[in-house]
mmCIF file of C-alpha atoms and ligand atoms in Angstrom:
data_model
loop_
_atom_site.group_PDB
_atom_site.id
_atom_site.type_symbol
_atom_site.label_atom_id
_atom_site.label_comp_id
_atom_site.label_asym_id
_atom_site.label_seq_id
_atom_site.Cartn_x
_atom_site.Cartn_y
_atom_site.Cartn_z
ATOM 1 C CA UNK A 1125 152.606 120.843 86.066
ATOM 2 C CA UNK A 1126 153.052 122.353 82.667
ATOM 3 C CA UNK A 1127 151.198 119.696 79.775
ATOM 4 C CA UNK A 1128 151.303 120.261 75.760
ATOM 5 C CA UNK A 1129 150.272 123.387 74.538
ATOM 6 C CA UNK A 1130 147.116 124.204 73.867
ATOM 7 C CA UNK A 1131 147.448 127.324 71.469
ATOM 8 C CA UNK A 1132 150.012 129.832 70.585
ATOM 9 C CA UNK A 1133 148.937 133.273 69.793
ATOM 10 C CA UNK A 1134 150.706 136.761 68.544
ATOM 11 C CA UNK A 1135 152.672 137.418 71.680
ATOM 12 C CA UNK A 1136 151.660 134.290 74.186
ATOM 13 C CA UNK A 1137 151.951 130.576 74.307
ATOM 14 C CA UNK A 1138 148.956 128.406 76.383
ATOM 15 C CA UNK A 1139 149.803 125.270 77.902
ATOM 16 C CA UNK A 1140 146.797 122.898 79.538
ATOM 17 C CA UNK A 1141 148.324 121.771 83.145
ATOM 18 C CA UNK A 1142 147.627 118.700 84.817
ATOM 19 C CA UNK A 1143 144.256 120.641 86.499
ATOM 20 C CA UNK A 1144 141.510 120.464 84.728
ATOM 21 C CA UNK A 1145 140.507 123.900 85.255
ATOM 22 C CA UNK A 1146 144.167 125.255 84.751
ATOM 23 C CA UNK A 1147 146.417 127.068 82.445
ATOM 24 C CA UNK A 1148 149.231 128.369 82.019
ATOM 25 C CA UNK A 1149 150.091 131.338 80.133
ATOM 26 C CA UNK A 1150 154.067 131.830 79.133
ATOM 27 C CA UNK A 1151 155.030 135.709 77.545
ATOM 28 C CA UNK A 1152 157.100 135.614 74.217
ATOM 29 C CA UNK A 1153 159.047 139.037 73.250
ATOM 30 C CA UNK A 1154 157.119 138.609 69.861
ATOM 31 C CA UNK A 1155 155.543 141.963 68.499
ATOM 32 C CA UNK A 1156 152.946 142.106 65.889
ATOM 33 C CA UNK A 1157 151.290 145.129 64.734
ATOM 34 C CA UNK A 1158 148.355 145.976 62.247
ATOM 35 C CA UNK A 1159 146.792 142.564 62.003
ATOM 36 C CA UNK A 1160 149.889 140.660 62.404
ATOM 37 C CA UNK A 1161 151.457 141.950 58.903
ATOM 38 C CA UNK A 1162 154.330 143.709 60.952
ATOM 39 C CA UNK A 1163 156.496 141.703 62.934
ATOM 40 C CA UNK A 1164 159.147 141.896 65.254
ATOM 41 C CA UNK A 1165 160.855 141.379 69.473
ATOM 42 C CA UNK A 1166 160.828 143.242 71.381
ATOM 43 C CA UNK A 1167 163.280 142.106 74.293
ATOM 44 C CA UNK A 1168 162.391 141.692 77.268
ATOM 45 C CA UNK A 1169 158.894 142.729 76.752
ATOM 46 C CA UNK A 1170 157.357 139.173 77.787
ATOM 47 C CA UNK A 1171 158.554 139.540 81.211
ATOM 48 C CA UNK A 1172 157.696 143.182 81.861
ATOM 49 C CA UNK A 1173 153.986 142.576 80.269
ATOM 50 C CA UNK A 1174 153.488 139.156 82.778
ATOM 51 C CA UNK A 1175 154.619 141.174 85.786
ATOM 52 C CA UNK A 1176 152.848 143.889 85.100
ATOM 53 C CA UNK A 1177 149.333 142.137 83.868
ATOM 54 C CA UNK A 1178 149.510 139.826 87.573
ATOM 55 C CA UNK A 1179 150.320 142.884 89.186
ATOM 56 C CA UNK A 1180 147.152 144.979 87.968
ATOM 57 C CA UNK A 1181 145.157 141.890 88.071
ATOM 58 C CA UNK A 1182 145.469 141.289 92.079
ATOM 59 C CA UNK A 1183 145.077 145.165 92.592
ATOM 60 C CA UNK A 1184 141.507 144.663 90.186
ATOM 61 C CA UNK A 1185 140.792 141.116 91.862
ATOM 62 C CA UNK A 1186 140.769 143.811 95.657
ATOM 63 C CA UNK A 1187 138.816 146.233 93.538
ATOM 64 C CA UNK A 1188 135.840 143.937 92.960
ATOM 65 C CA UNK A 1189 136.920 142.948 89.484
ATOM 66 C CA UNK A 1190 137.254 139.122 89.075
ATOM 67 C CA UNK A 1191 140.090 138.334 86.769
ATOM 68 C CA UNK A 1192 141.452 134.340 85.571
ATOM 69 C CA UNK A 1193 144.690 135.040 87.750
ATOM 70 C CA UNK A 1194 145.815 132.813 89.768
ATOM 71 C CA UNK A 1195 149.670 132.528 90.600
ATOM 72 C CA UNK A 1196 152.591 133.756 88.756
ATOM 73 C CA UNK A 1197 155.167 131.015 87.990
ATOM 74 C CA UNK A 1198 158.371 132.100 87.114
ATOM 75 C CA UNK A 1199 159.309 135.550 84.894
ATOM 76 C CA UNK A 1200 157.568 134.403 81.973
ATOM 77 C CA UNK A 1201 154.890 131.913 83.425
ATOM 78 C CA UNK A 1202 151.696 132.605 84.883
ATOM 79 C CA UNK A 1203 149.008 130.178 85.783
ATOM 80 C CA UNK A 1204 145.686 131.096 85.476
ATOM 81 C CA UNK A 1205 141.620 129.813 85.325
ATOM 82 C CA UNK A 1206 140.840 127.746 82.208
ATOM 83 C CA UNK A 1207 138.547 130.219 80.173
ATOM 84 C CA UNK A 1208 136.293 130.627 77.319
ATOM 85 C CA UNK A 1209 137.453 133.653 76.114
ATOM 86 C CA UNK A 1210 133.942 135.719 74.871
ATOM 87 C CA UNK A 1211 135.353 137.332 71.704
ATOM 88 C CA UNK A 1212 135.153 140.545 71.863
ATOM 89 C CA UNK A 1213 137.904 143.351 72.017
ATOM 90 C CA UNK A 1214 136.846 145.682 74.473
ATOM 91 C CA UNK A 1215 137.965 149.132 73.990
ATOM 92 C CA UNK A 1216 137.963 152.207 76.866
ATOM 93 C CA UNK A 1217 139.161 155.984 75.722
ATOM 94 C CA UNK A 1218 139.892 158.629 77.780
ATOM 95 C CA UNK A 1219 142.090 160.763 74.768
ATOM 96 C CA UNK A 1220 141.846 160.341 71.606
ATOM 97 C CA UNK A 1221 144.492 158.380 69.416
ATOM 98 C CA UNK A 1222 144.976 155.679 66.982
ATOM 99 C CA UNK A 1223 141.821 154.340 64.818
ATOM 100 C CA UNK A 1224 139.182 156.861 67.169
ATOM 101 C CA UNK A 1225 141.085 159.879 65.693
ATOM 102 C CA UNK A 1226 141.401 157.907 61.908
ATOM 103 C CA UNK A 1227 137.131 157.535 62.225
ATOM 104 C CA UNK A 1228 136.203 160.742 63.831
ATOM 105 C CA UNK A 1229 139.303 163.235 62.367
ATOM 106 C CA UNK A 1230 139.846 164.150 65.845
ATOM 107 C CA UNK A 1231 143.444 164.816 66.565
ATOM 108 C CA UNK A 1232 145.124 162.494 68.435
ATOM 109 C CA UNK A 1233 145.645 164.055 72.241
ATOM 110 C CA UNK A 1234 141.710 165.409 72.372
ATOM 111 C CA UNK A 1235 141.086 165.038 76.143
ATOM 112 C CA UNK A 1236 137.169 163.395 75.838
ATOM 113 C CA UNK A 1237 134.321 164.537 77.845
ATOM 114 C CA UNK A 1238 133.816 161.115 79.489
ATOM 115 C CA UNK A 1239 135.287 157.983 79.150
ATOM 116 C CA UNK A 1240 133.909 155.971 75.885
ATOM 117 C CA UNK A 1241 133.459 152.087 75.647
ATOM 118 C CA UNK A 1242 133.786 150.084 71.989
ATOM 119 C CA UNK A 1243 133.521 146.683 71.198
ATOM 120 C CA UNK A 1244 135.244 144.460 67.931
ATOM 121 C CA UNK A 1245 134.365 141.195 67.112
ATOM 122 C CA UNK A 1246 137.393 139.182 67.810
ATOM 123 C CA UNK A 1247 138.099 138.052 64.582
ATOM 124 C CA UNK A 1248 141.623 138.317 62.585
ATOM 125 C CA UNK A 1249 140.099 137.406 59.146
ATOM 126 C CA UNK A 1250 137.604 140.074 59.206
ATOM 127 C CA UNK A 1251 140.101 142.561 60.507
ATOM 128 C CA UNK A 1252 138.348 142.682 64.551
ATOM 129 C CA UNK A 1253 135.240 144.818 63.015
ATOM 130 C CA UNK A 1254 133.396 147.094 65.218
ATOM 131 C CA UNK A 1255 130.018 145.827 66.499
ATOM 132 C CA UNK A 1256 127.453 147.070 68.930
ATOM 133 C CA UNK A 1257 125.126 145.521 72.001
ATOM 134 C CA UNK A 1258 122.308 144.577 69.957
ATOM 135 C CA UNK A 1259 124.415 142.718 67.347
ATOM 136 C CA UNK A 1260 126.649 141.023 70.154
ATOM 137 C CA UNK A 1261 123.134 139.701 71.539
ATOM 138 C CA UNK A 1262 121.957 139.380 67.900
ATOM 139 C CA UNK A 1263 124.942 136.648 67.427
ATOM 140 C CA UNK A 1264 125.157 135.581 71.114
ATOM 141 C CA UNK A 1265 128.477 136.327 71.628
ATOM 142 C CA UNK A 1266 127.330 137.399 75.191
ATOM 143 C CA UNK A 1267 124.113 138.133 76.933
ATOM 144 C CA UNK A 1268 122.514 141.394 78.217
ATOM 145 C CA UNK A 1269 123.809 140.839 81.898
ATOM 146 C CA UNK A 1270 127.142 139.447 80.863
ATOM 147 C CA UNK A 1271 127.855 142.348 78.825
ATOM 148 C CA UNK A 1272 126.431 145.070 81.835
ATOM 149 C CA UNK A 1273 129.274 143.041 83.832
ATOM 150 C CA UNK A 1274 132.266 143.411 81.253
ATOM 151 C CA UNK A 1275 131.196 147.261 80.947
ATOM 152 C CA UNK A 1276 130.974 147.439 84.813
ATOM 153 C CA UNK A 1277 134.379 145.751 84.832
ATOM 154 C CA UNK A 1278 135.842 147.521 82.207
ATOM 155 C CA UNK A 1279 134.675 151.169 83.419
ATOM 156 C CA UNK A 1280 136.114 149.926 87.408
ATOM 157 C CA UNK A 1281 139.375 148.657 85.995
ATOM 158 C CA UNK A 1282 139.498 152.287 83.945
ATOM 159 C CA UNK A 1283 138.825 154.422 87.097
ATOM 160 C CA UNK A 1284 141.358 152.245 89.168
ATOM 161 C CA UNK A 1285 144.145 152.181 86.587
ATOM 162 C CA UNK A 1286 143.962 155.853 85.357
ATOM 163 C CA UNK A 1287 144.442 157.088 88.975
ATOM 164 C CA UNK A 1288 147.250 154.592 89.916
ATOM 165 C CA UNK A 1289 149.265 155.130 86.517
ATOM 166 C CA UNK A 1290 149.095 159.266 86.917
ATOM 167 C CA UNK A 1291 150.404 158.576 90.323
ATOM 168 C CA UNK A 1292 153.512 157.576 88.757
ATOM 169 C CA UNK A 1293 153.516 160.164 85.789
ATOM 170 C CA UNK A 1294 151.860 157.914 83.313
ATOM 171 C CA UNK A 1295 148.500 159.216 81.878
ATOM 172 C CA UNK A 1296 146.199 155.981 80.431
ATOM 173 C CA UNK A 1297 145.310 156.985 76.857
ATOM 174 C CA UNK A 1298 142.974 153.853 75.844
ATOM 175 C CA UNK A 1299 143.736 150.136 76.306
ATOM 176 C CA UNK A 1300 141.888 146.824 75.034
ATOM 177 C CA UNK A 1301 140.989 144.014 77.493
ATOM 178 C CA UNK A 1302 139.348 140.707 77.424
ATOM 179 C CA UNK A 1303 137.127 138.788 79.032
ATOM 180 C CA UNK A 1304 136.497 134.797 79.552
ATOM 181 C CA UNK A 1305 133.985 132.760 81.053
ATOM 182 C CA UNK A 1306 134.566 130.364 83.648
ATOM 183 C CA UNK A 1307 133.212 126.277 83.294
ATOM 184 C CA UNK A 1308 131.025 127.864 86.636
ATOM 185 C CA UNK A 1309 129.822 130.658 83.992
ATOM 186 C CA UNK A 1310 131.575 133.640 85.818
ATOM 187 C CA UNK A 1311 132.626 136.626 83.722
ATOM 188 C CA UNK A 1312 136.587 137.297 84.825
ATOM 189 C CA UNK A 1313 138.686 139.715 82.753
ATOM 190 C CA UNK A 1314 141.492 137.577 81.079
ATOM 191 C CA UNK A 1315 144.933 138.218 78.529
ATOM 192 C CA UNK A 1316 146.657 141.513 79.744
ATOM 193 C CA UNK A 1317 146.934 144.415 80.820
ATOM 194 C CA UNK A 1318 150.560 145.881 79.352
ATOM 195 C CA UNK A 1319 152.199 148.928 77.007
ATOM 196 C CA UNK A 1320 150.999 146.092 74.331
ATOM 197 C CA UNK A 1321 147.102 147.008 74.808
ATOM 198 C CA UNK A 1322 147.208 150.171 76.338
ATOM 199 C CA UNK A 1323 148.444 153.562 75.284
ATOM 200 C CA UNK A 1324 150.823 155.336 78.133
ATOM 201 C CA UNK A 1325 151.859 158.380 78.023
ATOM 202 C CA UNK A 1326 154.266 160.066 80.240
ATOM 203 C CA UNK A 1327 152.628 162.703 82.268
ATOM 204 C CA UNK A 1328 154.677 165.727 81.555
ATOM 205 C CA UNK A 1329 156.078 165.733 78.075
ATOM 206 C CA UNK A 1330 153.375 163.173 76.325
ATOM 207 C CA UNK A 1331 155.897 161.159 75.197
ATOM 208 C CA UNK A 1332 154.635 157.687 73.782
ATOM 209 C CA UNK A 1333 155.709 154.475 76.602
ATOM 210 C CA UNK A 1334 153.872 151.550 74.413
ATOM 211 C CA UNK A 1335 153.588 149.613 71.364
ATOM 212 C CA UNK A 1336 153.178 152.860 69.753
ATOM 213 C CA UNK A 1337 156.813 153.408 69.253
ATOM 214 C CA UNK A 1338 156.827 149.875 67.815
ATOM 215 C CA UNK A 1339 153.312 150.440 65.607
ATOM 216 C CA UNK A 1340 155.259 153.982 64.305
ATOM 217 C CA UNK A 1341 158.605 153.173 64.821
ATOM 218 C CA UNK A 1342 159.738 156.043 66.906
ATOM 219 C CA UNK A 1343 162.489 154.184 68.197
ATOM 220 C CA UNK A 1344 163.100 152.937 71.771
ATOM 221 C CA UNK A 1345 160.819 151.097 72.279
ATOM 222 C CA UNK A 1346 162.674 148.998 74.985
ATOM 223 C CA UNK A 1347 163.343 151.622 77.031
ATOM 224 C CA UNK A 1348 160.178 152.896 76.860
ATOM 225 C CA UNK A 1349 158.619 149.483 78.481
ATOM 226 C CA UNK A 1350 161.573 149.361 80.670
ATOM 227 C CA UNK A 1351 160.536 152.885 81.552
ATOM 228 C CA UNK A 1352 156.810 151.881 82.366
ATOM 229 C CA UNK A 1353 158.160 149.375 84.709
ATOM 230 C CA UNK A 1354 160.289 151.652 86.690
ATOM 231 C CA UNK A 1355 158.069 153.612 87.503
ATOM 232 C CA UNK A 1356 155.473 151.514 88.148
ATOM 233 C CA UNK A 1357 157.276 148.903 90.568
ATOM 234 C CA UNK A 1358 160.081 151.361 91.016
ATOM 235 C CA UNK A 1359 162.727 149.509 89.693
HETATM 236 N N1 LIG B 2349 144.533 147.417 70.948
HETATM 237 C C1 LIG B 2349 145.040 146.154 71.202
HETATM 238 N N2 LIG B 2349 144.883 145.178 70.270
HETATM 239 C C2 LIG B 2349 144.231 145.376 69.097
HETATM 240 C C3 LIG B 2349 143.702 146.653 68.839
HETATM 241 C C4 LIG B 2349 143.868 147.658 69.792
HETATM 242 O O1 LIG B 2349 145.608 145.921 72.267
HETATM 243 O O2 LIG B 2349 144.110 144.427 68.308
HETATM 244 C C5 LIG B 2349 144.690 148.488 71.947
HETATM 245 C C6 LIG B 2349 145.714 149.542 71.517
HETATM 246 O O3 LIG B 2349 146.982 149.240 72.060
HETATM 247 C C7 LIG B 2349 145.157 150.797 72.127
HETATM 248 C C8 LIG B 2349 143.649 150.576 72.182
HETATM 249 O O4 LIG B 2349 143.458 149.170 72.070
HETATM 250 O O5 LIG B 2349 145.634 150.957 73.458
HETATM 251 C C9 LIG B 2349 142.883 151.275 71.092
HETATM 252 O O6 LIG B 2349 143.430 150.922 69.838
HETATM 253 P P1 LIG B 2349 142.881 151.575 68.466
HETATM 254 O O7 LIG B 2349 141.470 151.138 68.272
HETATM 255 O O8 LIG B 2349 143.130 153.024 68.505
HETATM 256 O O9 LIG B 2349 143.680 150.829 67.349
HETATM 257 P P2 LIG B 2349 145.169 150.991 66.841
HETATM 258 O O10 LIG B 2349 145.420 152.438 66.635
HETATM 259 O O11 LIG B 2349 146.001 150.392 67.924
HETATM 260 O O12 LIG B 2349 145.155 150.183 65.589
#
């Protein structure tokens, strides 16, 4: 049973539930961009971005990677495990785009040589810095084995996601995920997975299928989530 809520953040809402180790997590169609100083809705986006975040978290949860999922509630509603969300940003790349071109003048599109993993401090006020292992132990945000597990995670949930999404035309860019400990002390990969924190682009003709076209405004950028979607659950 859905309680008060807990916390509302850029593009969710968290209510506590009448289990102690339960939440739920409802999807707005709010869109922020670049630290929250652009705003705007994008419709329907909440429910595409729940669907699609339960439906790539039981494919991981088969795959060996153990996510806060736990049953989806309605279009918008999803409950999941009560977390402490360790925070960092965590960061794959298989092309180069957005702030890893900016930083290393790369142009956006560079296939890379292997897969890269980056970490920001979660941290709105100091603009999500980047910081490395030996400062994340430095501070504690997360010991040496719980950050070999999010890496593990991270890389699996890259491998398995990259060679679904081409499946349907899609090529996976870069995305950002989270994780949270669990009051048992597990490490399960929590928020979303979505065209909000990943870069998609369409097989063929590269054409941007994420927040991108928000971010840039290119336009469409309701289609291009409805777009994701089709193909994806074949709508
Ligand atoms: N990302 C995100 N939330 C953030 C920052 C980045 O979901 O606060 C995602 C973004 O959608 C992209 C990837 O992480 O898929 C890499 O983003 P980048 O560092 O290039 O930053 P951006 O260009 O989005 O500012």
């Amino acid at each position: 049973m859905k309680k008060e809520q807990l916390y509302e953040g850029k593009a969710k809402r968290v209510f506590l539930t009448d289990e102690a180790e339960a939440l739920i997590v409802s999807y707005k169609d709010d869109a922020t961009a670049f630290n929250g100083l652009k705003k705007g809705t994008i419709t329907g986006k909440g429910v595409i971005n729940n669907r699609m975040s339960n439906f790539f978290m039981q494919k991981l949860e088969k795959e060996g990677v153990p996510t806060h999922f736990i049953e989806e509630l309605s279009e918008r509603e999803t409950k999941v495990k009560r977390v402490k969300i360790v925070p960092l940003e965590v960061i794959v790349r298989n092309i180069a785009a957005g702030s890893f071109s900016k930083r290393f003048g790369v142009e956006e599109g560079t296939e890379l040589k292997n897969p890269t993993i980056e970490y920001c401090l979660k941290d709105d006020a100091l603009g999500d810095p980047m910081i490395n292992d030996s400062q994340i132990f430095a501070l504690g945000l997360a010991g040496r084995e719980e950050l070999g597990l999010i890496a593990e995670y991270t890389f699996k949930l890259n491998d398995y996601l990259k060679s679904f999404l081409l499946e349907c035309g899609i090529v996976l860019v870069d995305f950002k995920v989270e994780f949270g400990r669990t009051s048992a002390g597990q490490i399960v990969l929590a928020d979303e997975i979505s065209p909000d924190t990943c870069r998609f682009w369409d097989a063929k003709t590269r054409e941007k299928l994420d927040k991108d076209r928000f971010r840039r405004d290119l336009g469409g950028v309701e289609d291009a989530y409805n777009e994701v979607a089709r193909r994806i659950f074949g709508l």
